[in-house]
């Protein structure tokens, strides 16, 4: 895109808890106000035409914003939050009506996805199915990439996993696209996410790592020591939380004495549960194997 | 006769459809439909009970903290440690929940509700030098100010100065709600979806630096609540005085209360809480809560009808999408067979009627500014006012809690998971009465159930044909322009709906929630 260009964005909230919207409200540099109102990168302005949590309009008036974007000539970006429900022809998840009948969310993706410049899969549900796809997956929830493959749609997808993702991961992925277009293959890992944010394990950068190396383990919450014995999933989880920190650098899961639960991984949640049970050497290969699917 | 369909209702959590049949300009019949099903409780079966804290937060990313509280209270009760949580653990849980509610209530008024009352078009005429407003003006004048336009046409009644002030506060409130989350993260680690609230207490002991930073972030939020949020609400309510009568609803309120002031009573329904539990009717009579009287039916929900069973003993009935007469994935919880509304209004009313001096002073003070009687609380404006006053009462209470924390003492109690147990966790979440139930067999979840605020408020008609609280609040409303039903979205949003929360369970018709013994 050229300087001064306005890039329309459609943000669809599907089988989601809306946490992936709320997390973006927590962005600090840029703020959510900057993202919505200002040139988020000098000369480049997002036009967020449809975003369920913040938009003024409702009903048909709101859906009209999707139509004018999809039917318009210019490029647009689709952000998908939440998994796509596919069981029973998608009839576990609706948005709007068609011919007086509820319209499935899956049918919206079928219509919009082929026309989008690119799709950002915001969060673990949109990336890989996530919690909605936890066994026995009652609604047949799948991530965007899998759904597009099922439907033979070839639009490029960039995954921004995390339950929810850190706002910087979303903003950083958007900035990557605005500055240089689609990321190079070498910048993306085998699970479709930017290496810049998901390149190293939690364990590699954890401030409690020294305890692990010395063999000092916490036996209950509130104790110093590595949290491995309590069930921490940091050794198999790829994200920069320990150095980036959450909520404007305030803290992070392990910083509050809690566990890393592996929420950015394709294996989340099934292969990373039970949460409070120590990862066994035997379970680690299966977690890594699942990530290769 | 007109037929209005609003689908999707935006600026709420989740997928809600509102349908209204209008006759002579007045809503004759209204229907509220939840349009998304995920089945989180089905997913929970067979898992480690402790995982429920994390899975149930993913029911809702707007109010995850409330679910983490209900889930851990539920697990504490099942593990037999409900009355043994260290005070540090109880207090830090209160602080985490309090930070969530303060942030969430600010978000609701400014970012989810205010665009129905504030004309942001006024920014085009802004002539001051505030950089934030000037940047919004520049954006507006470029001609495509999405997602703030389009919007419903309507009676935006504030003056130009009031609109500009409110818009400025909308922007300021974005920072404030974010700071509320940052305050939460001090003890909670991160938000959305904290990992710090665990069965037995919390995952980290208090330290003096955390107490100090929490206190000073809180001071900034309290200033905003006192000097901006509450005055703005009164200003809007004065300009939209008729909304002190519009959207009355069912006139029955139900609260579980929240913020345990004493953790030594095992029965959550009998605990001393900052905001009180109980039921309140429209003549302001308070009665104690009896959780045995909660029933649910699915007669108008997309689930197969099944015979009544004891709680936690039923099998999850199958969704049935072609069921005749069904129009929602939400079911119909009822109390003593009647329709009850839940939310900040319910807990504030229960606290007010109980004679609590702080609640009484704040409610009476606000009502006198509006020259209104307590009856006006049962309305669109009343719900917003109650939310703001709850926000203030919680924020004002937290400094004393911070000073009650004992450095060097534990915040967590170890426990063992029983082979078999039942539990119940009760707390008022941001959006109202939230109950989690668990049955454990072989140290695994045999059954997990949540009865959630928006299930109460957005419920469809029940077996007796009584419409749910939002449906009742909509019926009888005058709609000036059927193409721009702004009156209806104002009513719906006053309940702060959360549809992902409302639709997550499958519970059979007429299911009586029998006795729970919390030991």
PDB file of C-alpha atoms in Angstrom, chain B residues 209-337:
ATOM      1  CA  UNK B 209       5.950  -2.594  46.318  1.00  0.00           C
ATOM      2  CA  UNK B 210       2.833  -4.255  44.936  1.00  0.00           C
ATOM      3  CA  UNK B 211       0.674  -2.727  47.651  1.00  0.00           C
ATOM      4  CA  UNK B 212       2.096   0.743  46.950  1.00  0.00           C
ATOM      5  CA  UNK B 213       1.677   0.619  43.183  1.00  0.00           C
ATOM      6  CA  UNK B 214      -1.845  -0.774  43.490  1.00  0.00           C
ATOM      7  CA  UNK B 215      -2.762   2.013  45.886  1.00  0.00           C
ATOM      8  CA  UNK B 216      -1.541   4.784  43.616  1.00  0.00           C
ATOM      9  CA  UNK B 217      -3.100   3.414  40.468  1.00  0.00           C
ATOM     10  CA  UNK B 218      -6.282   3.081  42.462  1.00  0.00           C
ATOM     11  CA  UNK B 219      -6.059   6.711  43.598  1.00  0.00           C
ATOM     12  CA  UNK B 220      -5.989   7.837  39.977  1.00  0.00           C
ATOM     13  CA  UNK B 221      -9.020   5.695  39.168  1.00  0.00           C
ATOM     14  CA  UNK B 222     -10.907   6.963  42.212  1.00  0.00           C
ATOM     15  CA  UNK B 223     -10.322  10.544  41.089  1.00  0.00           C
ATOM     16  CA  UNK B 224     -11.748   9.665  37.686  1.00  0.00           C
ATOM     17  CA  UNK B 225     -14.776   7.899  39.172  1.00  0.00           C
ATOM     18  CA  UNK B 226     -15.541  10.808  41.519  1.00  0.00           C
ATOM     19  CA  UNK B 227     -14.855  13.736  39.222  1.00  0.00           C
ATOM     20  CA  UNK B 228     -15.803  12.303  35.814  1.00  0.00           C
ATOM     21  CA  UNK B 229     -17.718   9.000  35.738  1.00  0.00           C
ATOM     22  CA  UNK B 230     -20.397   9.602  38.384  1.00  0.00           C
ATOM     23  CA  UNK B 231     -20.989  13.281  37.368  1.00  0.00           C
ATOM     24  CA  UNK B 232     -21.226  12.291  33.657  1.00  0.00           C
ATOM     25  CA  UNK B 233     -23.796   9.682  34.518  1.00  0.00           C
ATOM     26  CA  UNK B 234     -25.912  12.151  36.435  1.00  0.00           C
ATOM     27  CA  UNK B 235     -25.568  14.638  33.544  1.00  0.00           C
ATOM     28  CA  UNK B 236     -26.750  12.059  30.993  1.00  0.00           C
ATOM     29  CA  UNK B 237     -29.577  10.884  33.256  1.00  0.00           C
ATOM     30  CA  UNK B 238     -30.755  14.482  33.676  1.00  0.00           C
ATOM     31  CA  UNK B 239     -30.820  15.017  29.902  1.00  0.00           C
ATOM     32  CA  UNK B 240     -32.607  11.693  29.354  1.00  0.00           C
ATOM     33  CA  UNK B 241     -34.931  11.901  32.351  1.00  0.00           C
ATOM     34  CA  UNK B 242     -37.608   9.747  30.687  1.00  0.00           C
ATOM     35  CA  UNK B 243     -35.108   6.872  30.828  1.00  0.00           C
ATOM     36  CA  UNK B 244     -35.659   6.831  34.595  1.00  0.00           C
ATOM     37  CA  UNK B 245     -38.966   5.218  33.630  1.00  0.00           C
ATOM     38  CA  UNK B 246     -38.202   3.450  30.350  1.00  0.00           C
ATOM     39  CA  UNK B 247     -37.117  -0.187  30.454  1.00  0.00           C
ATOM     40  CA  UNK B 248     -38.395  -1.018  33.940  1.00  0.00           C
ATOM     41  CA  UNK B 249     -38.169  -4.761  33.453  1.00  0.00           C
ATOM     42  CA  UNK B 250     -39.551  -7.479  35.682  1.00  0.00           C
ATOM     43  CA  UNK B 251     -39.240  -5.646  39.019  1.00  0.00           C
ATOM     44  CA  UNK B 252     -37.566  -8.573  40.788  1.00  0.00           C
ATOM     45  CA  UNK B 253     -33.850  -8.440  41.555  1.00  0.00           C
ATOM     46  CA  UNK B 254     -31.479 -11.183  42.686  1.00  0.00           C
ATOM     47  CA  UNK B 255     -27.926 -10.831  44.037  1.00  0.00           C
ATOM     48  CA  UNK B 256     -25.324 -13.225  45.450  1.00  0.00           C
ATOM     49  CA  UNK B 257     -23.320 -10.280  46.764  1.00  0.00           C
ATOM     50  CA  UNK B 258     -19.579  -9.911  46.327  1.00  0.00           C
ATOM     51  CA  UNK B 259     -16.289  -9.117  48.108  1.00  0.00           C
ATOM     52  CA  UNK B 260     -16.020 -11.404  51.128  1.00  0.00           C
ATOM     53  CA  UNK B 261     -15.255  -9.375  54.236  1.00  0.00           C
ATOM     54  CA  UNK B 262     -14.843 -12.549  56.298  1.00  0.00           C
ATOM     55  CA  UNK B 263     -13.737 -15.901  54.967  1.00  0.00           C
ATOM     56  CA  UNK B 264     -14.582 -18.014  57.979  1.00  0.00           C
ATOM     57  CA  UNK B 265     -18.152 -18.938  57.009  1.00  0.00           C
ATOM     58  CA  UNK B 266     -18.243 -21.909  54.656  1.00  0.00           C
ATOM     59  CA  UNK B 267     -21.677 -21.105  53.181  1.00  0.00           C
ATOM     60  CA  UNK B 268     -21.141 -18.361  50.609  1.00  0.00           C
ATOM     61  CA  UNK B 269     -24.811 -17.412  50.765  1.00  0.00           C
ATOM     62  CA  UNK B 270     -24.397 -16.465  54.446  1.00  0.00           C
ATOM     63  CA  UNK B 271     -21.134 -14.570  54.203  1.00  0.00           C
ATOM     64  CA  UNK B 272     -20.694 -10.941  55.105  1.00  0.00           C
ATOM     65  CA  UNK B 273     -19.983  -9.292  51.795  1.00  0.00           C
ATOM     66  CA  UNK B 274     -19.335  -5.663  50.848  1.00  0.00           C
ATOM     67  CA  UNK B 275     -22.302  -5.743  48.482  1.00  0.00           C
ATOM     68  CA  UNK B 276     -25.166  -7.772  49.861  1.00  0.00           C
ATOM     69  CA  UNK B 277     -26.923 -10.916  48.674  1.00  0.00           C
ATOM     70  CA  UNK B 278     -30.660 -11.438  48.596  1.00  0.00           C
ATOM     71  CA  UNK B 279     -33.712 -10.687  46.495  1.00  0.00           C
ATOM     72  CA  UNK B 280     -35.412  -7.305  46.240  1.00  0.00           C
ATOM     73  CA  UNK B 281     -38.823  -6.598  44.747  1.00  0.00           C
ATOM     74  CA  UNK B 282     -40.177  -3.363  43.310  1.00  0.00           C
ATOM     75  CA  UNK B 283     -41.557  -2.315  46.703  1.00  0.00           C
ATOM     76  CA  UNK B 284     -37.966  -2.607  48.010  1.00  0.00           C
ATOM     77  CA  UNK B 285     -38.476  -5.651  50.214  1.00  0.00           C
ATOM     78  CA  UNK B 286     -35.260  -7.592  50.841  1.00  0.00           C
ATOM     79  CA  UNK B 287     -35.377 -11.328  51.376  1.00  0.00           C
ATOM     80  CA  UNK B 288     -32.513 -13.733  52.037  1.00  0.00           C
ATOM     81  CA  UNK B 289     -31.411 -15.917  49.184  1.00  0.00           C
ATOM     82  CA  UNK B 290     -32.419 -19.574  48.975  1.00  0.00           C
ATOM     83  CA  UNK B 291     -30.384 -21.254  46.259  1.00  0.00           C
ATOM     84  CA  UNK B 292     -32.677 -24.303  46.342  1.00  0.00           C
ATOM     85  CA  UNK B 293     -35.318 -22.197  44.629  1.00  0.00           C
ATOM     86  CA  UNK B 294     -33.420 -21.741  41.368  1.00  0.00           C
ATOM     87  CA  UNK B 295     -34.927 -23.659  38.446  1.00  0.00           C
ATOM     88  CA  UNK B 296     -34.293 -23.623  34.731  1.00  0.00           C
ATOM     89  CA  UNK B 297     -36.180 -24.640  31.643  1.00  0.00           C
ATOM     90  CA  UNK B 298     -35.299 -24.964  27.980  1.00  0.00           C
ATOM     91  CA  UNK B 299     -38.793 -24.898  26.518  1.00  0.00           C
ATOM     92  CA  UNK B 300     -37.880 -22.060  24.099  1.00  0.00           C
ATOM     93  CA  UNK B 301     -34.206 -22.967  23.775  1.00  0.00           C
ATOM     94  CA  UNK B 302     -32.542 -24.981  21.019  1.00  0.00           C
ATOM     95  CA  UNK B 303     -32.046 -28.019  23.243  1.00  0.00           C
ATOM     96  CA  UNK B 304     -33.972 -31.280  23.436  1.00  0.00           C
ATOM     97  CA  UNK B 305     -36.578 -31.261  26.174  1.00  0.00           C
ATOM     98  CA  UNK B 306     -35.713 -33.718  28.932  1.00  0.00           C
ATOM     99  CA  UNK B 307     -37.473 -34.652  32.165  1.00  0.00           C
ATOM    100  CA  UNK B 308     -36.488 -32.838  35.369  1.00  0.00           C
ATOM    101  CA  UNK B 309     -33.427 -34.155  37.167  1.00  0.00           C
ATOM    102  CA  UNK B 310     -31.440 -33.233  40.231  1.00  0.00           C
ATOM    103  CA  UNK B 311     -28.597 -30.806  39.535  1.00  0.00           C
ATOM    104  CA  UNK B 312     -25.302 -32.237  38.430  1.00  0.00           C
ATOM    105  CA  UNK B 313     -26.987 -35.570  37.788  1.00  0.00           C
ATOM    106  CA  UNK B 314     -28.397 -34.881  34.359  1.00  0.00           C
ATOM    107  CA  UNK B 315     -26.693 -35.762  31.147  1.00  0.00           C
ATOM    108  CA  UNK B 316     -25.971 -32.885  28.811  1.00  0.00           C
ATOM    109  CA  UNK B 317     -28.977 -32.830  26.490  1.00  0.00           C
ATOM    110  CA  UNK B 318     -28.324 -32.538  22.795  1.00  0.00           C
ATOM    111  CA  UNK B 319     -28.760 -29.240  20.997  1.00  0.00           C
ATOM    112  CA  UNK B 320     -31.830 -29.463  18.768  1.00  0.00           C
ATOM    113  CA  UNK B 321     -31.732 -26.774  16.141  1.00  0.00           C
ATOM    114  CA  UNK B 322     -35.103 -27.495  14.529  1.00  0.00           C
ATOM    115  CA  UNK B 323     -37.074 -27.498  17.784  1.00  0.00           C
ATOM    116  CA  UNK B 324     -40.507 -25.962  17.420  1.00  0.00           C
ATOM    117  CA  UNK B 325     -41.019 -22.753  19.393  1.00  0.00           C
ATOM    118  CA  UNK B 326     -37.311 -22.452  20.273  1.00  0.00           C
ATOM    119  CA  UNK B 327     -35.533 -19.201  19.453  1.00  0.00           C
ATOM    120  CA  UNK B 328     -32.333 -19.038  21.515  1.00  0.00           C
ATOM    121  CA  UNK B 329     -29.280 -20.894  22.748  1.00  0.00           C
ATOM    122  CA  UNK B 330     -29.962 -19.231  26.107  1.00  0.00           C
ATOM    123  CA  UNK B 331     -32.125 -21.090  28.616  1.00  0.00           C
ATOM    124  CA  UNK B 332     -34.492 -19.682  31.211  1.00  0.00           C
ATOM    125  CA  UNK B 333     -33.359 -19.609  34.844  1.00  0.00           C
ATOM    126  CA  UNK B 334     -36.084 -18.667  37.303  1.00  0.00           C
ATOM    127  CA  UNK B 335     -36.207 -18.121  41.075  1.00  0.00           C
ATOM    128  CA  UNK B 336     -39.288 -19.380  42.915  1.00  0.00           C
ATOM    129  CA  UNK B 337     -40.776 -19.778  39.468  1.00  0.00           C
TER     130      UNK B 337
END
